[in-house]
C-alpha positions as a Markdown table, in Angstrom:
| # | Residue | x | y | z |
|---|---|---|---|---|
| 1 | Met | 48.2 | -54.4 | 69.0 |
| 2 | Ser | 49.8 | -52.0 | 71.8 |
| 3 | Thr | 48.9 | -48.5 | 71.7 |
| 4 | Glu | 53.1 | -48.0 | 71.3 |
| 5 | Ala | 53.0 | -50.4 | 68.4 |
| 6 | Arg | 50.0 | -48.5 | 66.9 |
| 7 | Val | 51.8 | -45.2 | 66.9 |
| 8 | Glu | 54.7 | -46.8 | 65.2 |
| 9 | Arg | 52.8 | -48.1 | 62.4 |
| 10 | Ala | 50.6 | -45.7 | 60.6 |
| 11 | Gly | 47.6 | -46.8 | 59.0 |
| 12 | Ala | 46.6 | -49.5 | 61.3 |
| 13 | Asp | 42.8 | -50.6 | 61.0 |
| 14 | Leu | 40.9 | -50.2 | 63.9 |
| 15 | Leu | 36.9 | -50.7 | 63.6 |
| 16 | Gly | 36.8 | -50.5 | 59.9 |
| 17 | Ala | 39.2 | -47.3 | 60.0 |
| 18 | Pro | 42.7 | -46.2 | 60.0 |
| 19 | Ser | 44.0 | -44.9 | 63.3 |
| 20 | Val | 41.4 | -42.1 | 63.9 |
| 21 | Trp | 40.3 | -43.9 | 67.0 |
| 22 | Pro | 42.6 | -44.0 | 69.9 |
| 23 | Ala | 44.2 | -47.7 | 70.1 |
| 24 | Ser | 42.1 | -48.8 | 73.2 |
| 25 | Ala | 39.0 | -48.2 | 71.3 |
| 26 | Thr | 36.6 | -51.7 | 71.5 |
| 27 | Ala | 33.3 | -52.4 | 69.8 |
| 28 | Ala | 31.0 | -53.7 | 72.8 |
| 29 | Pro | 27.5 | -55.1 | 73.0 |
| 30 | Gly | 24.6 | -53.3 | 72.0 |
| 31 | Gly | 26.4 | -50.8 | 69.3 |
| 32 | Asp | 28.5 | -49.6 | 72.0 |
| 33 | Leu | 32.5 | -48.6 | 72.2 |
| 34 | Thr | 34.6 | -48.6 | 75.1 |
| 35 | Val | 37.9 | -46.2 | 75.2 |
| 36 | Gly | 40.4 | -46.7 | 77.8 |
| 37 | Gly | 38.1 | -49.8 | 79.0 |
| 38 | Val | 35.3 | -47.4 | 79.5 |
| 39 | Ser | 32.0 | -47.5 | 78.0 |
| 40 | Leu | 31.4 | -44.1 | 75.9 |
| 41 | Thr | 27.8 | -44.2 | 76.4 |
| 42 | Ala | 28.4 | -44.6 | 80.2 |
| 43 | Leu | 30.6 | -41.4 | 79.9 |
| 44 | Ala | 27.8 | -39.5 | 78.1 |
| 45 | Glu | 25.6 | -40.4 | 80.7 |
| 46 | Arg | 27.5 | -39.7 | 83.4 |
| 47 | Phe | 29.1 | -36.3 | 82.4 |
| 48 | Gly | 26.7 | -35.4 | 79.9 |
| 49 | Thr | 27.0 | -33.9 | 76.6 |
| 50 | Pro | 28.6 | -32.5 | 74.7 |
| 51 | Val | 31.9 | -34.0 | 76.7 |
| 52 | Tyr | 35.3 | -34.5 | 75.6 |
| 53 | Val | 37.3 | -37.9 | 76.6 |
| 54 | Leu | 40.9 | -38.2 | 76.6 |
| 55 | Asp | 42.6 | -41.7 | 76.5 |
| 56 | Glu | 45.5 | -41.0 | 79.0 |
| 57 | Gln | 47.5 | -44.2 | 77.9 |
| 58 | Glu | 47.4 | -43.0 | 74.3 |
| 59 | Val | 48.8 | -39.7 | 75.0 |
| 60 | Arg | 51.6 | -41.0 | 77.1 |
| 61 | Asp | 52.3 | -43.9 | 74.6 |
| 62 | Arg | 52.4 | -41.1 | 71.6 |
| 63 | Val | 54.8 | -39.0 | 73.8 |
| 64 | Arg | 57.3 | -41.9 | 74.2 |
| 65 | Ala | 57.1 | -42.8 | 70.3 |
| 66 | Trp | 58.4 | -39.4 | 69.5 |
| 67 | Arg | 61.2 | -39.6 | 72.3 |
| 68 | Arg | 61.9 | -43.0 | 70.7 |
| 69 | Ala | 61.8 | -41.3 | 67.2 |
| 70 | Leu | 64.2 | -38.4 | 67.9 |
| 71 | Pro | 66.2 | -39.7 | 71.1 |
| 72 | Asp | 68.7 | -37.0 | 71.2 |
| 73 | Ala | 66.5 | -34.2 | 70.8 |
| 74 | Glu | 64.6 | -32.1 | 73.1 |
| 75 | Val | 60.5 | -32.8 | 72.6 |
| 76 | Ala | 58.5 | -30.1 | 73.6 |
| 77 | Tyr | 54.6 | -30.4 | 74.0 |
| 78 | Ala | 53.0 | -27.4 | 72.0 |
| 79 | Ala | 50.5 | -26.3 | 74.9 |
| 80 | Lys | 48.4 | -24.6 | 72.3 |
| 81 | Ala | 46.7 | -27.9 | 71.4 |
| 82 | Phe | 45.4 | -28.5 | 74.7 |
| 83 | Leu | 46.4 | -27.4 | 78.1 |
| 84 | Cys | 45.1 | -28.5 | 81.8 |
| 85 | Arg | 46.7 | -29.3 | 84.7 |
| 86 | Ala | 46.3 | -33.1 | 84.1 |
| 87 | Val | 48.2 | -32.4 | 80.9 |
| 88 | Val | 50.9 | -30.4 | 82.2 |
| 89 | Asp | 51.5 | -33.2 | 84.8 |
| 90 | Trp | 51.5 | -36.0 | 82.4 |
| 91 | Met | 54.3 | -34.3 | 79.9 |
| 92 | Arg | 56.3 | -33.5 | 83.0 |
| 93 | Glu | 56.0 | -37.1 | 84.1 |
| 94 | Glu | 56.9 | -38.2 | 80.5 |
| 95 | Gly | 60.2 | -36.2 | 80.4 |
| 96 | Leu | 59.2 | -33.4 | 77.8 |
| 97 | Gly | 59.5 | -30.0 | 77.8 |
| 98 | Leu | 57.0 | -27.4 | 77.0 |
| 99 | Asp | 56.2 | -24.8 | 74.1 |
| 100 | Val | 53.8 | -22.1 | 75.2 |
| 101 | Cys | 52.2 | -19.0 | 73.9 |
| 102 | Ser | 51.0 | -16.7 | 76.3 |
| 103 | Ala | 51.4 | -15.8 | 80.5 |
| 104 | Gly | 48.1 | -17.9 | 80.7 |
| 105 | Glu | 49.6 | -21.1 | 79.5 |
| 106 | Leu | 53.1 | -20.4 | 81.5 |
| 107 | Glu | 51.5 | -19.6 | 84.7 |
| 108 | Leu | 49.4 | -23.0 | 84.6 |
| 109 | Ala | 52.7 | -24.8 | 84.1 |
| 110 | Ala | 54.5 | -23.3 | 86.7 |
| 111 | Ala | 51.7 | -23.7 | 89.1 |
| 112 | Arg | 52.0 | -27.6 | 88.2 |
| 113 | Gly | 55.6 | -27.0 | 89.0 |
| 114 | Phe | 57.0 | -27.6 | 85.6 |
| 115 | Asp | 60.5 | -26.8 | 85.1 |
| 116 | Ala | 60.7 | -23.4 | 83.4 |
| 117 | Glu | 64.1 | -24.0 | 82.1 |
| 118 | Arg | 62.3 | -26.6 | 79.7 |
| 119 | Ile | 59.9 | -23.9 | 78.4 |
| 120 | Val | 60.0 | -22.2 | 75.3 |
| 121 | Leu | 57.8 | -18.9 | 74.8 |
| 122 | His | 56.9 | -17.8 | 71.4 |
| 123 | Gly | 54.4 | -15.9 | 69.5 |
| 124 | Asn | 53.7 | -13.3 | 67.2 |
| 125 | Ala | 53.0 | -10.3 | 69.2 |
| 126 | Lys | 53.9 | -11.2 | 72.9 |
| 127 | Ser | 52.5 | -8.5 | 75.6 |
| 128 | Pro | 54.2 | -7.6 | 78.2 |
| 129 | Asp | 52.5 | -9.5 | 80.8 |
| 130 | Asp | 53.9 | -12.4 | 78.5 |
| 131 | Leu | 57.3 | -11.0 | 78.7 |
| 132 | Arg | 57.4 | -10.2 | 82.6 |
| 133 | Ala | 56.1 | -13.6 | 83.2 |
| 134 | Ala | 58.6 | -15.4 | 81.2 |
| 135 | Leu | 61.4 | -13.5 | 83.0 |
| 136 | Arg | 59.9 | -14.0 | 86.3 |
| 137 | Leu | 59.9 | -17.2 | 86.3 |
| 138 | Gly | 62.6 | -18.0 | 84.5 |
| 139 | Val | 61.8 | -19.3 | 81.1 |
| 140 | Gly | 64.6 | -21.3 | 79.2 |
| 141 | Arg | 64.0 | -19.9 | 76.0 |
| 142 | Ile | 62.6 | -16.9 | 74.6 |
| 143 | Val | 61.8 | -16.7 | 70.6 |
| 144 | Ile | 62.2 | -13.4 | 69.3 |
| 145 | Asp | 59.4 | -12.9 | 66.2 |
| 146 | Ser | 60.0 | -9.2 | 65.5 |
| 147 | Asp | 62.8 | -6.6 | 65.5 |
| 148 | Cys | 60.6 | -4.8 | 67.9 |
| 149 | Glu | 60.8 | -7.4 | 70.5 |
| 150 | Ile | 64.6 | -7.3 | 71.0 |
| 151 | Ala | 65.1 | -3.7 | 72.6 |
| 152 | Arg | 61.9 | -4.4 | 74.7 |
| 153 | Leu | 63.0 | -7.5 | 76.0 |
| 154 | Ala | 66.3 | -6.6 | 76.5 |
| 155 | Ala | 65.3 | -3.6 | 78.6 |
| 156 | Gln | 63.2 | -5.9 | 81.0 |
| 157 | Val | 66.0 | -8.1 | 81.7 |
| 158 | Thr | 67.6 | -7.5 | 85.0 |
| 159 | Gly | 70.7 | -9.9 | 85.0 |
| 160 | Pro | 72.6 | -11.2 | 86.5 |
| 161 | Glu | 72.7 | -13.4 | 83.8 |
| 162 | Pro | 71.1 | -12.8 | 80.3 |
| 163 | Gln | 68.0 | -14.0 | 78.8 |
| 164 | Gln | 68.6 | -17.0 | 76.5 |
| 165 | Val | 66.8 | -16.3 | 72.9 |
| 166 | Met | 66.0 | -17.6 | 69.8 |
| 167 | Val | 65.2 | -15.8 | 66.6 |
| 168 | Arg | 62.0 | -17.5 | 64.7 |
| 169 | Val | 62.8 | -17.7 | 60.9 |
| 170 | Leu | 61.2 | -18.2 | 57.8 |
| 171 | Pro | 63.0 | -20.7 | 55.5 |
| 172 | Gly | 60.6 | -20.2 | 52.8 |
| 173 | Ile | 58.8 | -24.0 | 52.5 |
| 174 | Glu | 55.3 | -24.2 | 51.7 |
| 175 | Ala | 53.6 | -26.8 | 53.8 |
| 176 | Gly | 50.7 | -27.5 | 55.6 |
| 177 | Ala | 46.8 | -28.6 | 55.2 |
| 178 | His | 45.3 | -25.1 | 54.5 |
| 179 | Lys | 46.8 | -22.0 | 53.5 |
| 180 | Lys | 45.8 | -20.4 | 57.2 |
| 181 | Ile | 47.9 | -22.7 | 58.9 |
| 182 | Arg | 51.3 | -22.5 | 56.6 |
| 183 | Thr | 53.6 | -20.6 | 58.8 |
| 184 | Gly | 57.0 | -21.0 | 57.1 |
| 185 | Ala | 56.4 | -19.3 | 53.7 |
| 186 | Glu | 57.3 | -15.8 | 52.7 |
| 187 | Gly | 54.5 | -13.2 | 53.3 |
| 188 | Gln | 52.8 | -14.0 | 56.7 |
| 189 | Lys | 52.8 | -12.6 | 60.0 |
| 190 | Phe | 55.2 | -15.0 | 61.9 |
| 191 | Gly | 58.9 | -15.1 | 62.0 |
| 192 | Leu | 61.7 | -13.3 | 60.3 |
| 193 | Ser | 62.5 | -13.8 | 56.6 |
| 194 | Ile | 65.8 | -15.3 | 55.8 |
| 195 | Ala | 65.6 | -14.7 | 52.2 |
| 196 | Ala | 65.0 | -11.1 | 52.6 |
| 197 | Gly | 67.7 | -10.3 | 55.3 |
| 198 | Asp | 65.4 | -9.6 | 58.1 |
| 199 | Ala | 66.4 | -12.8 | 60.0 |
| 200 | Glu | 70.2 | -12.0 | 59.4 |
| 201 | Asp | 69.3 | -8.4 | 60.7 |
| 202 | Ala | 67.8 | -9.4 | 63.9 |
| 203 | Val | 70.8 | -11.9 | 64.7 |
| 204 | Ala | 73.5 | -8.8 | 64.3 |
| 205 | Arg | 71.0 | -6.6 | 66.4 |
| 206 | Ile | 70.7 | -9.3 | 69.5 |
| 207 | Leu | 74.5 | -10.1 | 69.5 |
| 208 | Gly | 74.8 | -6.3 | 70.1 |
| 209 | Gln | 72.2 | -7.0 | 73.2 |
| 210 | Pro | 74.5 | -8.1 | 76.5 |
| 211 | Arg | 71.6 | -8.9 | 78.4 |
| 212 | Leu | 70.8 | -11.1 | 75.5 |
| 213 | Gln | 72.4 | -14.4 | 74.8 |
| 214 | Leu | 71.3 | -15.7 | 71.4 |
| 215 | Val | 71.4 | -19.8 | 71.6 |
| 216 | Gly | 69.6 | -20.8 | 68.2 |
| 217 | Leu | 67.1 | -20.4 | 65.6 |
| 218 | His | 63.5 | -22.0 | 65.4 |
| 219 | Ser | 60.9 | -22.4 | 62.5 |
| 220 | His | 57.8 | -23.6 | 62.3 |
| 221 | Leu | 56.4 | -24.5 | 58.8 |
| 222 | Gly | 52.6 | -25.2 | 59.5 |
| 223 | Ser | 50.2 | -27.5 | 60.5 |
| 224 | Gln | 48.6 | -31.0 | 59.0 |
| 225 | Ile | 51.9 | -31.9 | 57.1 |
| 226 | Thr | 51.5 | -35.0 | 56.0 |
| 227 | Thr | 54.9 | -36.0 | 54.2 |
| 228 | Pro | 58.6 | -35.7 | 56.6 |
| 229 | Glu | 60.0 | -34.1 | 53.2 |
| 230 | Pro | 59.6 | -30.5 | 54.3 |
| 231 | Tyr | 61.1 | -30.9 | 57.6 |
| 232 | Gly | 64.4 | -32.1 | 55.9 |
| 233 | Ala | 63.9 | -29.2 | 53.6 |
| 234 | Ala | 63.9 | -27.0 | 56.6 |
| 235 | Val | 66.8 | -28.5 | 58.3 |
| 236 | His | 69.3 | -27.9 | 55.1 |
| 237 | Arg | 68.1 | -24.4 | 54.7 |
| 238 | Leu | 68.6 | -23.6 | 58.5 |
| 239 | Ile | 71.9 | -25.3 | 58.6 |
| 240 | Ala | 73.4 | -23.5 | 55.9 |
| 241 | Phe | 71.7 | -19.9 | 57.9 |
| 242 | Leu | 73.6 | -21.1 | 60.7 |
| 243 | Ala | 76.5 | -21.7 | 58.8 |
| 244 | Arg | 76.1 | -18.1 | 57.0 |
| 245 | Leu | 76.1 | -16.6 | 60.4 |
| 246 | Arg | 79.2 | -18.3 | 61.7 |
| 247 | Glu | 81.3 | -17.1 | 58.8 |
| 248 | Arg | 79.8 | -13.4 | 59.1 |
| 249 | Tyr | 79.9 | -13.0 | 62.7 |
| 250 | Gly | 81.8 | -15.4 | 64.3 |
| 251 | Val | 79.5 | -17.2 | 66.4 |
| 252 | Thr | 78.3 | -20.7 | 66.4 |
| 253 | Leu | 74.7 | -21.3 | 67.6 |
| 254 | Pro | 74.2 | -24.5 | 69.4 |
| 255 | Glu | 70.4 | -25.1 | 69.1 |
| 256 | Leu | 68.1 | -25.6 | 66.5 |
| 257 | Asp | 64.2 | -25.9 | 66.9 |
| 258 | Ile | 62.1 | -27.2 | 63.7 |
| 259 | Gly | 58.6 | -26.9 | 65.4 |
| 260 | Gly | 55.9 | -28.9 | 64.9 |
| 261 | Gly | 52.7 | -29.5 | 62.5 |
| 262 | Phe | 52.8 | -33.2 | 62.2 |
| 263 | Ala | 49.5 | -34.7 | 60.4 |
| 264 | Val | 47.3 | -36.9 | 62.2 |
| 265 | Ala | 44.4 | -38.8 | 60.7 |
| 266 | Tyr | 40.9 | -37.3 | 61.1 |
| 267 | Arg | 39.0 | -39.7 | 58.3 |
| 268 | Gln | 40.0 | -43.0 | 56.7 |
| 269 | Gly | 42.7 | -43.0 | 54.4 |
| 270 | Asp | 44.2 | -39.5 | 55.9 |
| 271 | Pro | 47.9 | -39.5 | 55.4 |
| 272 | Ala | 49.4 | -39.4 | 59.1 |
| 273 | Pro | 53.0 | -40.7 | 59.3 |
| 274 | Ala | 54.4 | -42.0 | 62.4 |
| 275 | Pro | 56.7 | -40.1 | 64.7 |
| 276 | Ala | 59.5 | -42.6 | 63.8 |
| 277 | Ala | 58.9 | -41.4 | 59.6 |
| 278 | Tyr | 59.0 | -38.0 | 60.3 |
| 279 | Gly | 62.3 | -38.6 | 63.1 |
| 280 | Gln | 64.3 | -41.0 | 60.3 |
| 281 | Val | 63.8 | -37.7 | 57.9 |
| 282 | Ile | 65.1 | -35.2 | 59.9 |
| 283 | Arg | 67.9 | -37.2 | 61.6 |
| 284 | Arg | 69.2 | -38.0 | 58.3 |
| 285 | Gln | 69.2 | -34.7 | 56.7 |
| 286 | Leu | 71.1 | -33.0 | 60.1 |
| 287 | Thr | 73.9 | -35.3 | 59.5 |
| 288 | Ala | 74.1 | -34.6 | 55.7 |
| 289 | Ser | 73.6 | -30.8 | 56.4 |
| 290 | Cys | 76.2 | -30.7 | 59.3 |
| 291 | Ala | 78.5 | -32.3 | 57.1 |
| 292 | Glu | 77.8 | -30.6 | 54.0 |
| 293 | Phe | 78.7 | -27.4 | 55.6 |
| 294 | Asp | 81.1 | -28.5 | 58.3 |
| 295 | Tyr | 78.8 | -27.3 | 61.4 |
| 296 | Pro | 79.2 | -29.0 | 64.5 |
| 297 | Ala | 75.3 | -30.8 | 65.0 |
| 298 | Pro | 73.1 | -28.7 | 67.2 |
| 299 | Arg | 70.8 | -29.6 | 69.6 |
| 300 | Leu | 67.4 | -30.2 | 68.4 |
| 301 | Thr | 63.9 | -29.4 | 69.5 |
| 302 | Val | 60.6 | -30.6 | 68.2 |
| 303 | Glu | 57.3 | -29.3 | 69.1 |
| 304 | Pro | 54.7 | -32.0 | 68.5 |
| 305 | Gly | 51.3 | -31.0 | 69.8 |
| 306 | Arg | 48.1 | -32.3 | 67.9 |
| 307 | Ser | 50.3 | -35.8 | 67.0 |
| 308 | Val | 50.1 | -36.4 | 70.6 |
| 309 | Leu | 46.4 | -35.1 | 71.8 |
| 310 | Ala | 44.4 | -35.1 | 68.7 |
| 311 | Pro | 44.1 | -38.9 | 68.5 |
| 312 | Ala | 43.9 | -39.8 | 72.2 |
| 313 | Gly | 40.3 | -37.5 | 72.1 |
| 314 | Val | 37.1 | -38.7 | 71.5 |
| 315 | Ala | 34.2 | -35.9 | 71.5 |
| 316 | Leu | 30.3 | -36.8 | 72.5 |
| 317 | Tyr | 27.6 | -35.3 | 71.1 |
| 318 | Arg | 23.8 | -35.7 | 71.5 |
| 319 | Val | 21.3 | -35.4 | 68.7 |
| 320 | Leu | 19.0 | -32.8 | 69.2 |
| 321 | Ala | 17.2 | -33.0 | 65.7 |
| 322 | Val | 17.0 | -34.7 | 62.3 |
| 323 | Lys | 15.7 | -32.4 | 59.3 |
| 324 | Arg | 15.7 | -32.6 | 55.3 |
| 325 | Ser | 16.4 | -29.4 | 53.1 |
| 326 | Gly | 17.5 | -28.8 | 49.5 |
| 327 | Gly | 18.0 | -32.9 | 49.4 |
| 328 | Gln | 20.5 | -32.9 | 52.0 |
| 329 | Val | 19.8 | -34.7 | 55.7 |
| 330 | Phe | 21.2 | -32.5 | 58.6 |
| 331 | Val | 21.6 | -33.9 | 61.7 |
| 332 | Ala | 21.9 | -31.1 | 64.8 |
| 333 | Val | 23.6 | -32.0 | 67.9 |
| 334 | Asp | 24.3 | -30.1 | 71.4 |
| 335 | Gly | 27.6 | -28.9 | 70.5 |
| 336 | Gly | 29.1 | -27.0 | 67.6 |
| 337 | Met | 31.4 | -24.4 | 66.6 |
| 338 | Ser | 31.9 | -23.1 | 70.1 |
| 339 | Asp | 33.6 | -26.4 | 70.9 |
| 340 | Asn | 35.1 | -27.2 | 67.8 |
| 341 | Pro | 35.8 | -24.2 | 65.5 |
| 342 | Arg | 38.2 | -26.1 | 63.1 |
| 343 | Pro | 35.8 | -26.8 | 60.4 |
| 344 | Ala | 34.3 | -23.3 | 59.8 |
| 345 | Leu | 38.0 | -22.0 | 60.0 |
| 346 | Tyr | 39.8 | -24.5 | 58.1 |
| 347 | Gly | 37.2 | -26.8 | 56.5 |
| 348 | Ala | 38.4 | -29.5 | 58.4 |
| 349 | Arg | 36.7 | -33.1 | 57.6 |
| 350 | Tyr | 35.9 | -35.5 | 60.5 |
| 351 | Thr | 34.9 | -39.2 | 61.1 |
| 352 | Val | 31.5 | -39.5 | 63.0 |
| 353 | Arg | 30.0 | -42.7 | 64.7 |
| 354 | Leu | 26.9 | -43.8 | 66.3 |
| 355 | Val | 27.6 | -45.3 | 69.7 |
| 356 | Gly | 25.1 | -46.8 | 72.1 |
| 357 | Arg | 22.7 | -48.6 | 70.1 |
| 358 | Pro | 22.9 | -51.3 | 67.1 |
| 359 | Ala | 22.5 | -49.8 | 63.8 |
| 360 | Ser | 20.4 | -52.2 | 61.5 |
| 361 | Ala | 19.4 | -49.4 | 59.0 |
| 362 | Pro | 21.0 | -48.6 | 55.9 |
| 363 | Met | 23.9 | -46.0 | 55.8 |
| 364 | Arg | 23.1 | -42.4 | 54.2 |
| 365 | Thr | 25.3 | -39.2 | 53.5 |
| 366 | Thr | 24.7 | -36.7 | 56.3 |
| 367 | Thr | 26.0 | -33.3 | 57.6 |
| 368 | Val | 26.4 | -32.9 | 61.2 |
| 369 | Val | 25.8 | -29.6 | 62.4 |
| 370 | Gly | 26.0 | -28.0 | 65.4 |
| 371 | Arg | 23.4 | -25.7 | 67.4 |
| 372 | His | 24.7 | -22.0 | 67.1 |
| 373 | Cys | 22.9 | -19.4 | 64.8 |
| 374 | Glu | 25.5 | -19.5 | 61.7 |
| 375 | Ala | 25.2 | -21.5 | 58.5 |
| 376 | Gly | 28.4 | -22.1 | 59.0 |
| 377 | Asp | 28.4 | -24.1 | 62.1 |
| 378 | Val | 28.8 | -27.5 | 60.7 |
| 379 | Leu | 30.9 | -30.1 | 62.6 |
| 380 | Ala | 31.0 | -33.0 | 59.9 |
| 381 | Glu | 29.9 | -32.4 | 56.3 |
| 382 | Asp | 29.1 | -35.6 | 54.1 |
| 383 | Val | 29.5 | -38.5 | 56.6 |
| 384 | Glu | 27.7 | -41.8 | 56.8 |
| 385 | Leu | 25.5 | -42.2 | 59.8 |
| 386 | Pro | 22.3 | -44.7 | 59.5 |
| 387 | Glu | 19.1 | -43.8 | 58.1 |
| 388 | Asp | 17.2 | -43.8 | 61.2 |
| 389 | Val | 19.4 | -41.8 | 63.5 |
| 390 | Arg | 17.1 | -39.7 | 65.6 |
| 391 | Pro | 17.1 | -37.2 | 68.8 |
| 392 | Gly | 18.5 | -38.6 | 71.8 |
| 393 | Asp | 21.2 | -40.4 | 69.9 |
| 394 | Val | 25.0 | -40.3 | 71.2 |
| 395 | Leu | 27.3 | -39.5 | 68.5 |
| 396 | Ala | 31.1 | -40.0 | 68.7 |
| 397 | Val | 33.7 | -37.9 | 66.8 |
| 398 | Pro | 37.2 | -39.3 | 67.0 |
| 399 | Ala | 40.7 | -37.1 | 66.9 |
| 400 | Ser | 39.1 | -34.6 | 68.8 |
| 401 | Gly | 42.0 | -34.0 | 71.5 |
| 402 | Ala | 43.2 | -31.0 | 70.3 |
| 403 | Tyr | 42.5 | -27.5 | 68.9 |
| 404 | His | 39.2 | -28.1 | 69.9 |
| 405 | Leu | 38.5 | -26.8 | 73.8 |
| 406 | Ser | 41.8 | -24.8 | 73.1 |
| 407 | Met | 40.1 | -22.8 | 70.5 |
| 408 | Ala | 36.3 | -22.8 | 72.3 |
| 409 | Ser | 34.5 | -19.8 | 72.5 |
| 410 | Gly | 31.5 | -18.5 | 74.9 |
| 411 | Tyr | 29.0 | -18.1 | 71.7 |
| 412 | Asn | 25.7 | -18.1 | 72.5 |
| 413 | Leu | 26.8 | -18.2 | 76.3 |
| 414 | Val | 26.2 | -22.1 | 75.5 |
| 415 | Gly | 29.0 | -23.1 | 77.8 |
| 416 | Arg | 32.5 | -25.0 | 77.3 |
| 417 | Pro | 32.1 | -28.9 | 77.7 |
| 418 | Pro | 33.8 | -30.7 | 80.1 |
| 419 | Val | 37.0 | -33.1 | 79.6 |
| 420 | Ala | 37.3 | -36.4 | 81.2 |
| 421 | Ala | 40.0 | -39.0 | 81.4 |
| 422 | Val | 40.1 | -42.6 | 81.2 |
| 423 | Arg | 42.4 | -45.0 | 81.6 |
| 424 | Glu | 42.3 | -48.8 | 82.5 |
| 425 | Gly | 38.5 | -48.9 | 83.1 |
| 426 | Gln | 38.2 | -46.0 | 85.0 |
| 427 | Ala | 37.2 | -42.3 | 84.4 |
| 428 | Arg | 37.7 | -39.0 | 86.1 |
| 429 | Leu | 37.0 | -35.3 | 85.6 |
| 430 | Leu | 39.8 | -33.1 | 84.4 |
| 431 | Val | 37.8 | -29.7 | 83.4 |
| 432 | Arg | 34.1 | -29.2 | 84.5 |
| 433 | Arg | 31.5 | -27.8 | 82.2 |
| 434 | Glu | 31.3 | -24.5 | 81.8 |
| 435 | Thr | 28.2 | -22.7 | 83.2 |
| 436 | Phe | 26.1 | -19.5 | 83.1 |
| 437 | Glu | 27.3 | -19.1 | 86.6 |
| 438 | Asp | 30.8 | -18.6 | 85.2 |
| 439 | His | 29.6 | -16.8 | 82.7 |
| 440 | Gly | 27.7 | -14.1 | 85.2 |
| 441 | Arg | 30.8 | -14.2 | 87.5 |
| 442 | Arg | 32.7 | -11.9 | 84.7 |
| 443 | Asp | 29.6 | -9.6 | 83.7 |
| 444 | Val | 30.1 | -6.9 | 86.5 |
| 445 | Gly | 28.3 | -4.2 | 84.6 |
| 446 | Leu | 25.5 | -2.5 | 86.1 |
């Protein structure tokens, strides 16, 4: 089955699990596993561990699946999932837009020649540097997230054309795998409430600013949303709100950005609908809602990030120690919460597989922990690994392409891992390993 077909078909089996591994993953002799035609054991030897591996073809095919799912929409990659020069290039070559949250992400994209008109900048607290960079580089859309931003942004627009903006609204929909990543409901830091009237007040203020041109609404429900239905509900509420704005202010806003948050499978059995499933519900509800409110169909934007990058990534670690305590087995590896904070932040759960040697011993329940000085530094809880796992073994963690290195820290001055890309039997380094010398260059105190 090709990667493209695999992306379209959620729940396909691979190596005894659903689609937690890249489609190119193939069992190899001696207990090894290849991804993109390259041995994971060889990658661990060549680049050291921890190391993150990205299957470039998987990324591209997932992008294409989103473009097929919503052929009339703008698909903008959510850069916060993970961004480096190569990823910017891949997105540009595949015809995607880009969703950024900072001047840093924006400057990286601009340095690679990404069309600024196809970039959306959002964030609940944009810094002066963020706004200056966006205006200097000519970002296509800036998403207003609070009343405070309206006059501040307008004052910086020098013209001659007004800056196009959107308003991030709260549709009042609870969706997402964990309360810390549910961003479409009332009572959290993002957006402006439709129900409380804050969103409409912001719209009125923007319409009174000649240096700003309001083009539409932005919404983001959360992350790891495992069914398409919340997106359908959001589309209905947003079109109803657009119709109300037309009635009260005489404006027909032409754009609607419903964000991302589409789920991926981290463990066997995790629900992860294909892009086509989300696309079908979104398209159907958009058509029905526009008909109900007699509203012309707005140009739709979606912002997949995790669903493009996570399934294409595999993290490789080397075992440093094995111990038993309190009736549990702990396997400690040479990475941890400094390169993947998600388990500590959200209780995220992962699949782990031994690679590089045959595993004939019985399986046992094991907790894979990191090397850092925190009891909460747990990478994978209650996973099945062979009883004879030992120091020196290599462990592979799939679905690691998003929100690992982008959220990585310098805890214990360990240094962030490198990133390598694989494709058609070849591997190349994308991001080198962070060294102590890198830390030392920043430490300028005497």
